[in-house]
Amino acid sequence: MKLENEDALDHYIICRQCHTLHEEIPIREGTKACCSECGGVLYRYDSKLAEHGLALSISGLILFILANIFPLVQIEILGHEQFITIPKTVLSLFESGFYLVGLICAFLVFIFPLMIFLIYSVLFALLKMEKGEKIIKDLLVLLSHIMPWSMSDIFFVSILVALVKLIGYAQIHMGVSFWALIGFVVLDLYVTRNLHVYEMWMLRKRIFFKERENDRD
Amino acid sequence: MIEIDEKKLIRCPVCEAVNIDRGANSSCRRCGCIIYKHQRFTTQKSWAYLITAIIAYIPANLYPMLTTKQFGSGESSTILGGIVMLWEHGSYPIAMVIFFASIVIPVLKFLILIYLLISVKYPLGKDKRVNKHKMYYLTEAIGPWSMIDVFVVAILAALIHLANIQIIAGTAATAFALSVFFTLLAAHAFDERLIEGRV
Ligand SMILES: [Zn+2]
Ligand SMILES: [Zn+2]
């Protein structure tokens, strides 16, 4: 395989599922390129990536805040009413002496999801303004490191499991946060599936290399 | 013009850029992350995390996951005991979910990681037919789901603490959370390039 220089490797992509090497080809707006070996998505093309990403990540942040301040579920058991919020769930672990589990849960369901959406918002805002080449790079690296550790979706399924366990013992009412959390989880899944860091690196290159070439002219 | 051997191309685990494999201490041309800093220790590190995870998994199954205190009398149940109880009560789907999340996924992940770690050192027969990258990708994707039971216990404990009825998390919750945590670390420490046997 012959290349002009090392930077030309940017036109290649290795499938993240099966590690087959592919050459990147231009694709139509709104479509995706899939791996010929395993069918996994390689990349998508969206000319309004920054705008879409910004809108999605800010909605995500709003939903996350809503999901954290209102009661998640409320139960009625033997005439007593109890409700939980996400922070309360984590805090009650600390209160009963489970510091380690509490800490792990705090990071997995609160700190990391919040950080991810904050980083997304800043990233897309910077990409939109076409500023901060260096910060974008650092944020993208940080994002890749914490992405695998965000578990909002798993936490949501856990709530469902816990509620099913309680059917028959208690009366259950869903709180505002429950619906906000559904929204957040759907958004989170959509964003992690569809706005891949790979596309953000490509967008960064398109923006700042174009700029550099303009400077030269 | 430069000539590159296609087999010498690797993917940066952080930013996914295609890089030329330069062996030890090569840093990614795009994000600058050092791709293989602990080159010689990768399997050792991964083994250490994995063994810790397996050791933590033993108390996770022996000690109670949660204790239900009802009018003064306490009743503890382990992970397996909880699954059996759910099954007997007819909550089959939930029993299945917990069974998969707490037993099948962790054990499967241990086995796949052990297989991958052994196969990079000692090539096993018929190896060629298995796409080990896909196997690795699968463990990364399903691994976190084993946290379900820990979260469920946390939610139940937070929700139910009345004077008469209380649900308290058990020792197993800590052990289990640690086990999941170390399995994830073991998988992350596992150098995907090892699969190709290019070290
Ligand atoms: Zn593929
Ligand atoms: Zn990189």
mmCIF file of C-alpha atoms in Angstrom, chain B residues 3-83:
data_model
loop_
_atom_site.group_PDB
_atom_site.id
_atom_site.type_symbol
_atom_site.label_atom_id
_atom_site.label_comp_id
_atom_site.label_asym_id
_atom_site.label_seq_id
_atom_site.Cartn_x
_atom_site.Cartn_y
_atom_site.Cartn_z
ATOM 1 C CA GLU B 3 5.343 2.356 1.311
ATOM 2 C CA ILE B 4 3.318 0.897 4.175
ATOM 3 C CA ASP B 5 2.635 -2.702 5.009
ATOM 4 C CA GLU B 6 -1.118 -2.979 5.568
ATOM 5 C CA LYS B 7 -0.522 -5.477 8.346
ATOM 6 C CA LYS B 8 1.440 -2.860 10.265
ATOM 7 C CA LEU B 9 -1.543 -0.567 10.641
ATOM 8 C CA ILE B 10 -3.153 -0.296 14.061
ATOM 9 C CA ARG B 11 -6.094 1.567 15.454
ATOM 10 C CA CYS B 12 -5.619 4.063 18.255
ATOM 11 C CA PRO B 13 -7.804 2.805 21.121
ATOM 12 C CA VAL B 14 -8.640 6.378 22.130
ATOM 13 C CA CYS B 15 -9.421 8.317 18.957
ATOM 14 C CA GLU B 16 -9.638 5.464 16.433
ATOM 15 C CA ALA B 17 -7.119 7.016 14.054
ATOM 16 C CA VAL B 18 -5.217 4.590 11.865
ATOM 17 C CA ASN B 19 -1.556 4.535 12.883
ATOM 18 C CA ILE B 20 1.592 2.824 11.736
ATOM 19 C CA ASP B 21 2.711 0.285 14.290
ATOM 20 C CA ARG B 22 6.121 1.389 15.548
ATOM 21 C CA GLY B 23 6.322 -1.033 18.425
ATOM 22 C CA ALA B 24 6.992 0.145 21.950
ATOM 23 C CA ASN B 25 6.079 3.652 23.023
ATOM 24 C CA SER B 26 4.496 4.837 19.826
ATOM 25 C CA SER B 27 2.122 7.695 20.351
ATOM 26 C CA CYS B 28 -0.935 8.348 18.222
ATOM 27 C CA ARG B 29 -0.328 10.855 15.443
ATOM 28 C CA ARG B 30 -3.741 12.457 16.004
ATOM 29 C CA CYS B 31 -4.521 12.481 19.729
ATOM 30 C CA GLY B 32 -1.011 11.986 21.053
ATOM 31 C CA CYS B 33 -2.027 9.229 23.445
ATOM 32 C CA ILE B 34 0.703 6.692 23.995
ATOM 33 C CA ILE B 35 -0.628 3.567 22.374
ATOM 34 C CA TYR B 36 1.515 0.910 23.961
ATOM 35 C CA LYS B 37 3.311 2.247 26.943
ATOM 36 C CA HIS B 38 3.234 -0.843 29.086
ATOM 37 C CA GLN B 39 3.832 -3.083 26.167
ATOM 38 C CA ARG B 40 5.602 -5.810 28.056
ATOM 39 C CA PHE B 41 3.245 -5.758 30.985
ATOM 40 C CA THR B 42 -0.074 -5.730 29.201
ATOM 41 C CA THR B 43 -0.948 -9.339 29.777
ATOM 42 C CA GLN B 44 0.358 -9.281 33.338
ATOM 43 C CA LYS B 45 -1.715 -6.230 34.207
ATOM 44 C CA SER B 46 -4.795 -7.720 32.610
ATOM 45 C CA TRP B 47 -4.223 -11.043 34.406
ATOM 46 C CA ALA B 48 -3.832 -9.266 37.745
ATOM 47 C CA TYR B 49 -7.127 -7.391 37.332
ATOM 48 C CA LEU B 50 -8.888 -10.508 36.102
ATOM 49 C CA ILE B 51 -7.727 -12.653 39.010
ATOM 50 C CA THR B 52 -8.798 -9.946 41.486
ATOM 51 C CA ALA B 53 -12.195 -9.890 39.777
ATOM 52 C CA ILE B 54 -12.566 -13.662 40.006
ATOM 53 C CA ILE B 55 -11.538 -13.673 43.680
ATOM 54 C CA ALA B 56 -14.063 -10.915 44.429
ATOM 55 C CA TYR B 57 -16.738 -12.898 42.604
ATOM 56 C CA ILE B 58 -16.521 -15.728 45.166
ATOM 57 C CA PRO B 59 -17.693 -13.745 48.245
ATOM 58 C CA ALA B 60 -20.166 -11.987 45.951
ATOM 59 C CA ASN B 61 -21.938 -15.308 45.600
ATOM 60 C CA LEU B 62 -21.475 -16.615 49.137
ATOM 61 C CA TYR B 63 -22.502 -13.575 51.179
ATOM 62 C CA PRO B 64 -26.009 -12.114 51.223
ATOM 63 C CA MET B 65 -26.799 -9.548 48.544
ATOM 64 C CA LEU B 66 -29.618 -8.057 50.530
ATOM 65 C CA THR B 67 -31.314 -8.498 53.876
ATOM 66 C CA THR B 68 -35.024 -7.920 54.328
ATOM 67 C CA LYS B 69 -35.967 -6.982 57.872
ATOM 68 C CA GLN B 70 -39.647 -7.419 58.503
ATOM 69 C CA PHE B 71 -41.127 -6.750 61.945
ATOM 70 C CA GLY B 72 -37.870 -7.553 63.669
ATOM 71 C CA SER B 73 -36.997 -10.751 61.857
ATOM 72 C CA GLY B 74 -34.334 -10.609 59.213
ATOM 73 C CA GLU B 75 -34.047 -12.668 56.071
ATOM 74 C CA SER B 76 -30.940 -12.656 53.891
ATOM 75 C CA SER B 77 -30.604 -13.864 50.376
ATOM 76 C CA THR B 78 -27.618 -14.431 48.147
ATOM 77 C CA ILE B 79 -27.606 -13.712 44.419
ATOM 78 C CA LEU B 80 -28.515 -17.277 43.536
ATOM 79 C CA GLY B 81 -31.038 -17.497 46.383
ATOM 80 C CA GLY B 82 -32.696 -14.310 45.140
ATOM 81 C CA ILE B 83 -32.982 -15.716 41.633
#
